[in-house]
Short mmCIF file of C-alpha atoms and ligand atoms in Angstrom, two decimals:
data_model
loop_
_atom_site.label_atom_id
_atom_site.label_comp_id
_atom_site.label_asym_id
_atom_site.label_seq_id
_atom_site.Cartn_x
_atom_site.Cartn_y
_atom_site.Cartn_z
CA MET A 248 -27.45 -20.78 -27.91
CA SER A 249 -25.14 -23.78 -27.52
CA GLY A 250 -28.03 -26.21 -27.80
CA ALA A 251 -26.93 -27.79 -24.53
CA LYS A 252 -29.46 -29.26 -22.12
CA LEU A 253 -29.93 -26.85 -19.25
CA ARG A 254 -30.33 -28.01 -15.68
CA VAL A 255 -30.52 -25.61 -12.72
CA PHE A 256 -28.99 -26.63 -9.40
CA LYS A 257 -30.32 -25.27 -6.13
CA HIS A 258 -28.58 -22.15 -4.90
CA ASN A 259 -25.05 -23.03 -3.69
CA ASP A 260 -26.22 -26.62 -3.09
CA LEU A 261 -23.29 -28.90 -3.95
CA ASP A 262 -25.27 -32.11 -3.31
CA ASP A 263 -27.89 -31.02 -5.81
CA LEU A 264 -25.16 -30.09 -8.29
CA GLU A 265 -23.50 -33.50 -7.85
CA ARG A 266 -26.84 -35.21 -8.50
CA ILE A 267 -27.05 -33.36 -11.83
CA LEU A 268 -23.40 -34.11 -12.68
CA LYS A 269 -24.14 -37.83 -12.14
CA TRP A 270 -27.14 -37.51 -14.43
CA ALA A 271 -24.97 -35.79 -17.08
CA ASP A 272 -22.39 -38.58 -16.75
CA SER A 273 -25.06 -41.23 -17.24
CA ARG A 274 -26.00 -39.62 -20.56
CA THR A 275 -22.42 -39.82 -21.82
CA PRO A 276 -22.26 -42.38 -24.62
CA SER A 277 -19.50 -44.97 -24.37
CA PRO A 278 -16.47 -43.55 -26.16
CA LYS A 279 -16.07 -44.84 -29.69
CA PRO A 280 -12.52 -44.47 -31.01
CA GLU A 281 -13.75 -43.38 -34.45
CA THR A 282 -15.63 -40.30 -33.15
CA ARG A 283 -13.58 -37.18 -32.58
CA ASN A 284 -15.58 -35.87 -29.62
CA PRO A 285 -17.00 -38.89 -27.85
CA LYS A 286 -17.60 -37.20 -24.51
CA PRO A 287 -20.05 -34.28 -24.33
CA ARG A 288 -18.89 -31.38 -22.20
CA THR A 289 -20.60 -30.37 -19.01
CA LEU A 290 -20.32 -26.70 -18.11
CA ILE A 291 -21.19 -25.51 -14.60
CA VAL A 292 -22.12 -21.83 -14.44
CA THR A 293 -22.21 -19.69 -11.31
CA GLU A 294 -21.80 -16.15 -10.07
CA SER A 295 -19.02 -15.62 -7.52
CA VAL A 296 -20.73 -12.80 -5.59
CA PHE A 297 -24.48 -13.16 -6.07
CA SER A 298 -26.06 -10.01 -7.35
CA MET A 299 -29.26 -10.07 -5.27
CA ASP A 300 -28.23 -11.34 -1.81
CA GLY A 301 -24.53 -10.51 -1.95
CA ASP A 302 -23.63 -14.01 -0.76
CA LEU A 303 -20.62 -15.90 -2.14
CA ALA A 304 -20.35 -19.11 -4.16
CA PRO A 305 -18.36 -21.94 -2.50
CA LEU A 306 -15.70 -21.69 -5.22
CA LEU A 307 -13.15 -24.11 -3.72
CA ASP A 308 -15.76 -26.86 -3.36
CA LEU A 309 -17.15 -26.14 -6.82
CA VAL A 310 -13.68 -26.49 -8.33
CA ALA A 311 -13.13 -29.82 -6.52
CA LEU A 312 -16.50 -31.11 -7.71
CA LYS A 313 -16.07 -30.09 -11.35
CA GLU A 314 -12.64 -31.74 -11.39
CA LYS A 315 -14.12 -34.95 -9.96
CA TYR A 316 -16.57 -35.09 -12.89
CA GLY A 317 -14.32 -33.62 -15.58
CA ALA A 318 -16.75 -30.75 -16.09
CA TRP A 319 -15.86 -27.16 -16.93
CA LEU A 320 -16.60 -24.24 -14.64
CA MET A 321 -17.64 -20.74 -15.68
CA VAL A 322 -17.66 -18.03 -13.02
CA ASP A 323 -19.34 -14.65 -13.42
CA GLU A 324 -17.28 -12.20 -11.37
CA ALA A 325 -19.50 -9.18 -12.16
CA HIS A 326 -19.69 -8.12 -8.51
CA ALA A 327 -16.24 -9.33 -7.44
CA THR A 328 -13.94 -7.70 -9.99
CA GLY A 329 -12.10 -4.81 -8.38
CA LEU A 330 -12.83 -5.97 -4.84
CA PHE A 331 -11.60 -9.51 -4.16
CA GLY A 332 -8.09 -10.96 -4.38
CA ALA A 333 -4.64 -9.40 -3.97
CA GLY A 334 -4.76 -8.00 -7.51
CA ARG A 335 -8.51 -7.32 -7.19
CA ARG A 336 -9.21 -9.73 -10.05
CA GLY A 337 -12.09 -11.42 -8.28
CA LEU A 338 -13.04 -14.25 -5.96
CA ALA A 339 -11.19 -16.84 -8.08
CA GLU A 340 -7.95 -14.95 -7.42
CA GLU A 341 -8.76 -14.64 -3.71
CA HIS A 342 -9.18 -18.44 -3.49
CA GLY A 343 -6.13 -19.12 -5.68
CA VAL A 344 -8.12 -21.10 -8.25
CA CYS A 345 -7.78 -18.86 -11.34
CA ASP A 346 -5.93 -21.51 -13.35
CA ARG A 347 -8.44 -24.23 -12.44
CA ILE A 348 -11.48 -22.32 -13.75
CA GLU A 349 -11.96 -22.66 -17.49
CA ILE A 350 -14.06 -19.53 -18.04
CA GLN A 351 -13.92 -16.38 -15.93
CA MET A 352 -16.13 -13.53 -17.04
CA GLY A 353 -17.01 -10.14 -15.70
CA THR A 354 -18.39 -6.77 -16.60
CA LEU A 355 -16.46 -3.59 -17.33
CA GLY A 356 -19.53 -1.62 -16.26
CA LYS A 357 -19.42 -1.91 -12.47
CA ALA A 358 -16.18 -1.44 -10.49
CA VAL A 359 -14.25 -0.79 -13.72
CA GLY A 360 -16.51 2.18 -14.42
CA ALA A 361 -16.83 1.79 -18.20
CA ALA A 362 -19.09 -0.52 -20.21
CA GLY A 363 -18.81 -3.89 -21.89
CA GLY A 364 -17.52 -7.14 -20.53
CA TYR A 365 -14.67 -9.60 -20.62
CA ILE A 366 -13.99 -13.31 -20.78
CA CYS A 367 -10.74 -14.86 -19.53
CA GLY A 368 -9.84 -18.37 -20.59
CA SER A 369 -7.34 -20.36 -22.60
CA ARG A 370 -6.10 -18.93 -25.90
CA ALA A 371 -8.01 -21.70 -27.71
CA LEU A 372 -11.26 -20.82 -25.95
CA VAL A 373 -10.87 -17.09 -26.61
CA ASP A 374 -9.99 -17.64 -30.29
CA TRP A 375 -12.97 -19.96 -30.63
CA LEU A 376 -15.35 -17.41 -29.09
CA VAL A 377 -14.00 -14.56 -31.21
CA ASN A 378 -14.53 -16.61 -34.36
CA ARG A 379 -17.68 -18.55 -33.53
CA ALA A 380 -19.82 -16.72 -30.95
CA ARG A 381 -22.61 -15.44 -33.19
CA SER A 382 -23.88 -12.64 -30.96
CA PHE A 383 -20.33 -11.34 -30.70
CA ILE A 384 -19.32 -11.59 -34.37
CA PHE A 385 -22.45 -9.87 -35.64
CA SER A 386 -22.33 -6.98 -33.17
CA THR A 387 -20.52 -3.74 -33.86
CA ALA A 388 -17.33 -3.51 -31.83
CA PRO A 389 -17.32 -1.10 -28.88
CA VAL A 390 -15.95 2.35 -29.69
CA PRO A 391 -12.27 2.90 -28.88
CA ALA A 392 -13.21 5.45 -26.19
CA GLN A 393 -15.09 2.72 -24.31
CA ALA A 394 -12.14 0.33 -24.53
CA ALA A 395 -9.79 3.10 -23.38
CA ALA A 396 -12.07 3.90 -20.42
CA ALA A 397 -12.11 0.23 -19.42
CA ARG A 398 -8.31 0.01 -19.66
CA ALA A 399 -7.97 3.12 -17.50
CA GLY A 400 -10.37 1.60 -14.97
CA ILE A 401 -8.40 -1.65 -14.79
CA LYS A 402 -5.15 0.28 -14.41
CA LEU A 403 -6.63 2.26 -11.54
CA ILE A 404 -7.97 -0.89 -9.85
CA GLN A 405 -4.51 -2.49 -10.02
CA SER A 406 -2.68 0.61 -8.74
CA ALA A 407 -1.94 1.60 -5.14
CA GLU A 408 -4.89 4.00 -5.39
CA GLY A 409 -7.09 1.05 -6.36
CA ALA A 410 -5.89 -0.84 -3.28
CA ASP A 411 -6.70 2.18 -1.09
CA ARG A 412 -10.14 2.58 -2.62
CA CYS A 413 -10.83 -1.10 -2.05
CA VAL A 414 -9.91 -0.88 1.65
CA ARG A 415 -12.01 2.27 1.92
CA LEU A 416 -14.99 0.59 0.29
CA TRP A 417 -14.89 -2.38 2.66
CA SER A 418 -14.73 -0.09 5.68
CA LEU A 419 -17.71 1.90 4.34
CA VAL A 420 -19.65 -1.36 3.87
CA ASP A 421 -18.95 -2.29 7.50
CA LEU A 422 -19.98 1.18 8.60
CA LEU A 423 -23.23 1.01 6.63
CA LYS A 424 -24.07 -2.38 8.11
CA SER A 425 -23.62 -1.12 11.64
CA GLU A 426 -25.59 2.08 10.88
CA LEU A 427 -28.44 -0.08 9.58
CA ILE A 428 -28.40 -2.38 12.59
CA ASN A 429 -28.47 0.69 14.88
CA ALA A 430 -31.46 1.95 12.88
CA GLY A 431 -33.29 -1.30 13.61
CA TRP A 432 -32.82 -3.22 10.36
CA PRO A 433 -32.10 -6.95 10.68
CA PRO A 434 -28.44 -7.73 9.92
CA SER A 435 -27.74 -8.65 6.30
CA GLY A 436 -26.89 -12.33 5.95
CA ALA A 437 -24.05 -11.59 3.53
CA VAL A 438 -20.68 -12.04 5.18
CA ARG A 439 -18.53 -9.86 2.98
CA SER A 440 -20.20 -8.24 0.08
CA PRO A 441 -20.40 -4.87 -1.64
CA ILE A 442 -24.13 -5.51 -2.04
CA VAL A 443 -26.24 -4.80 1.02
CA PRO A 444 -29.81 -6.02 0.48
CA LEU A 445 -32.56 -4.67 2.71
CA ILE A 446 -35.41 -7.14 2.55
CA VAL A 447 -38.71 -5.25 2.63
CA GLY A 448 -41.14 -8.01 1.61
CA GLU A 449 -44.00 -6.64 -0.47
CA ALA A 450 -43.15 -5.14 -3.86
CA ALA A 451 -45.31 -2.04 -3.28
CA ALA A 452 -43.59 -1.31 0.04
CA ALA A 453 -40.14 -1.60 -1.55
CA VAL A 454 -41.10 0.70 -4.43
CA SER A 455 -42.60 3.28 -2.09
CA LEU A 456 -39.54 3.24 0.16
CA ALA A 457 -37.25 3.64 -2.86
CA GLY A 458 -39.39 6.61 -3.99
CA LYS A 459 -39.14 8.28 -0.56
CA LEU A 460 -35.38 7.82 -0.55
CA ARG A 461 -35.12 9.29 -4.02
CA GLU A 462 -36.99 12.42 -2.89
CA ARG A 463 -34.33 12.80 -0.21
CA GLY A 464 -31.52 12.43 -2.72
CA PHE A 465 -30.67 8.72 -2.36
CA PHE A 466 -30.80 6.50 -5.41
CA VAL A 467 -31.45 2.99 -4.08
CA PRO A 468 -33.26 0.73 -6.55
CA ALA A 469 -36.17 -1.48 -5.46
CA ILE A 470 -35.76 -5.04 -6.70
CA ARG A 471 -38.92 -7.12 -6.99
CA TYR A 472 -40.47 -10.15 -8.67
CA PRO A 473 -39.46 -11.64 -11.12
CA THR A 474 -35.87 -10.56 -10.39
CA VAL A 475 -36.25 -11.97 -6.86
CA ALA A 476 -38.91 -14.28 -5.38
CA ARG A 477 -42.39 -12.98 -4.59
CA GLY A 478 -42.54 -11.57 -1.05
CA ALA A 479 -38.76 -10.98 -1.02
CA ALA A 480 -38.76 -7.52 -2.58
CA ARG A 481 -35.85 -5.48 -1.39
CA LEU A 482 -33.83 -2.34 -1.64
CA ARG A 483 -30.38 -3.02 -2.99
CA VAL A 484 -27.88 -0.66 -1.47
CA THR A 485 -24.56 -0.39 -3.28
CA VAL A 486 -21.75 1.50 -1.61
CA SER A 487 -19.03 3.25 -3.59
CA ALA A 488 -15.56 4.27 -2.42
CA ASP A 489 -16.59 7.88 -3.11
CA HIS A 490 -19.31 7.83 -0.45
CA THR A 491 -18.54 9.39 2.90
CA ALA A 492 -19.35 8.23 6.40
CA ALA A 493 -21.80 11.16 6.57
CA ASP A 494 -23.58 9.90 3.41
CA LEU A 495 -24.12 6.51 5.01
CA ALA A 496 -25.36 7.96 8.30
CA ALA A 497 -27.79 10.15 6.35
CA LEU A 498 -29.03 7.14 4.38
CA ALA A 499 -29.63 5.15 7.56
CA ALA A 500 -31.52 8.11 9.03
CA ALA A 501 -33.62 8.51 5.87
CA LEU A 502 -34.46 4.80 5.90
CA GLY A 503 -35.76 5.07 9.42
CA ASN A 504 -36.74 2.14 11.54
CA PRO A 505 -38.46 -0.63 9.58
CA ARG A 506 -40.80 -1.47 12.45
C1 PLP B 261 -24.26 -6.60 -13.97
C2 PLP B 261 -24.04 -8.04 -14.22
C3 PLP B 261 -23.48 -8.49 -15.43
C4 PLP B 261 -23.08 -7.63 -16.58
O1 PLP B 261 -23.89 -6.57 -16.82
P1 PLP B 261 -23.65 -5.57 -18.03
O2 PLP B 261 -24.58 -4.46 -17.69
O3 PLP B 261 -24.05 -6.30 -19.25
O4 PLP B 261 -22.23 -5.19 -18.04
C5 PLP B 261 -23.25 -9.84 -15.57
N1 PLP B 261 -23.56 -10.70 -14.60
C6 PLP B 261 -24.10 -10.30 -13.43
C7 PLP B 261 -24.37 -11.31 -12.38
C8 PLP B 261 -24.36 -8.96 -13.20
O5 PLP B 261 -24.88 -8.59 -12.02
#
């Protein structure tokens, strides 16, 4: 919608990103004093926790690179809000780079437990978006109940109970991973992630496995092309702090041995 030229850098590949930043720089016209905005802006956009593999963006290196080129950085914390950082604000907080990232966004519909989304940035940026972002201005505002639910969710996340639930969630994730390895599934590549992908391969196999799990009372969505690459269809397991160790053991048993 901005009319900007879009270039996609290879997943978490800082060399590829730098190549594109150099290209963007080379397009920058020489500054003329009479023009108000001589230098076009470059905006780098990334997720912090990737939604399909559960891997993490190299945020510290991304921040260093965007500063080297005077670009802006926008980080989607959809899967990190509520789980990373001392205040559970996200991966930017965990890495101590909140005030070096121009645009932090997230959803209120995952850990926060409501619906909608948020953008954190400078007052000028937020005022500009509120007044100029067309899809925002011409949409009906969320109902007060939804805003109240989101506020309650954020309050809970920031409370001592939120801290406890976070610790509990991480220990359940570790437990699930070891249950899966014991059941014969290859270890998930993700180091520390609330998303545990089980790569199945063929789309039909993933869908059929998801169906079998559903019959046994487990809702685990199958993710397939075009959301992920062909041949990399998967089940995406998401653990909640309300699960129990017994739930996870039962899931691993229901999944069975992949071989
Ligand atoms: C879920 C998600 C969102 C936001 O989703 P909504 O359903 O619109 O709240 C944004 N970015 C990523 C990467 C997501 O996974």
